Amino acid sequence: MRPLLIILAAALLAAGCATTGSFESSMNSQVGRLTYDDAIRTWGPPASVAEGDRVIVAAWSKPRASSVVYTGGIAVASRRSSDLTVTFDKETRRMIDWRQE
């Protein structure tokens, strides 16, 4: 299980530099395999968690990119974030779906 976590963590860290297809492929390969506890060990505590009768929905927000724009001699920094929402089956605690915004 440990090698799986290392591969997943590396894929997520590289997601900012990797193509969207590569990240999607990595996440899709974890459906049915990644547990809620593994996700917390890998990404840290989620920014939010909602529990329903059958599912747990956890969301993580990570900085994805930053840029500096110079306007009239003034530097304005902007930072975009990447929100990852993962749905877990409440009984098995395994990922059943995910999305990134």
Coordinates of C-alpha atoms in Angstrom, one line a residue:
M1 CA 0.0 0.0 0.0
R2 CA 2.9 2.3 0.8
P3 CA 4.2 2.4 -2.9
L4 CA 0.7 3.2 -4.0
L5 CA 0.6 6.3 -1.7
I6 CA 4.0 7.5 -2.9
I7 CA 2.9 7.2 -6.5
L8 CA -0.4 9.0 -5.8
A9 CA 1.3 11.8 -3.9
A10 CA 3.9 12.3 -6.6
A11 CA 1.2 12.4 -9.2
L12 CA -0.7 15.0 -7.3
L13 CA 2.3 17.1 -6.7
A14 CA 3.2 17.0 -10.4
A15 CA -0.4 17.8 -11.3
G16 CA 0.3 21.5 -11.6
C17 CA 3.0 20.8 -14.2
A18 CA 1.5 17.7 -15.8
T19 CA -1.2 17.6 -18.4
T20 CA -4.8 17.4 -17.3
G21 CA -5.1 14.0 -18.9
S22 CA -2.2 12.6 -16.9
F23 CA -3.8 13.8 -13.6
E24 CA -7.2 12.5 -14.6
S25 CA -5.7 9.1 -15.5
S26 CA -3.9 8.9 -12.1
M27 CA -7.1 9.8 -10.2
N28 CA -9.3 7.4 -12.3
S29 CA -6.9 4.6 -11.5
Q30 CA -7.6 5.1 -7.8
V31 CA -11.4 4.8 -8.0
G32 CA -12.3 1.8 -5.8
R33 CA -8.8 1.6 -4.3
L34 CA -8.0 4.9 -2.5
T35 CA -9.4 4.9 1.1
Y36 CA -10.5 8.0 3.0
D37 CA -7.7 7.4 5.5
D38 CA -5.1 7.1 2.7
A39 CA -6.3 10.4 1.2
I40 CA -5.9 12.2 4.5
R41 CA -2.4 10.7 5.0
T42 CA -1.5 11.8 1.5
W43 CA -3.1 15.2 1.2
G44 CA -3.6 16.2 4.9
P45 CA -6.9 17.1 6.5
P46 CA -9.6 18.1 4.0
A47 CA -10.8 21.7 3.9
S48 CA -14.3 20.5 4.3
V49 CA -16.2 17.2 4.9
A50 CA -19.9 16.4 4.4
E51 CA -21.3 13.0 5.4
G52 CA -24.5 11.6 4.0
D53 CA -26.3 8.3 4.6
R54 CA -24.1 6.4 2.1
V55 CA -21.2 8.7 1.2
I56 CA -18.5 11.0 2.6
V57 CA -17.6 14.0 0.5
A58 CA -14.2 15.6 1.2
A59 CA -12.7 18.6 -0.4
W60 CA -9.1 19.8 -0.6
S61 CA -8.0 23.2 -1.8
K62 CA -4.3 23.5 -2.9
P63 CA -2.5 26.4 -4.6
R64 CA -2.0 25.5 -8.3
A65 CA -0.3 28.4 -10.0
S66 CA 0.7 31.9 -9.3
S67 CA 1.6 34.8 -11.6
V68 CA 2.6 38.4 -11.5
V69 CA 1.1 41.0 -13.7
Y70 CA 2.7 44.5 -14.0
T71 CA 0.2 47.3 -14.5
G72 CA 1.4 50.8 -14.5
G73 CA 4.6 49.9 -12.7
I74 CA 2.7 48.1 -10.0
A75 CA 3.1 44.3 -9.6
V76 CA -0.1 42.5 -8.9
A77 CA 0.2 38.8 -7.8
S78 CA -2.6 36.4 -8.5
R79 CA -2.9 32.9 -7.2
R80 CA -5.2 30.2 -8.6
S81 CA -6.2 27.3 -6.5
S82 CA -7.2 23.8 -7.5
D83 CA -10.1 22.3 -5.6
L84 CA -10.3 18.6 -5.4
T85 CA -13.5 17.0 -4.3
V86 CA -13.5 13.2 -3.6
T87 CA -16.6 11.1 -2.8
F88 CA -16.1 8.0 -0.7
D89 CA -18.4 5.1 0.0
K90 CA -19.3 5.4 3.7
E91 CA -19.3 1.7 4.4
T92 CA -16.0 0.7 2.6
R93 CA -14.4 4.2 2.9
R94 CA -13.1 3.8 -0.6
M95 CA -13.2 6.5 -3.4
I96 CA -16.2 6.1 -5.7
D97 CA -15.9 9.5 -7.6
W98 CA -13.8 12.6 -7.8
R99 CA -13.7 16.0 -9.6
Q100 CA -11.3 18.9 -9.8
E101 CA -12.3 22.5 -10.4

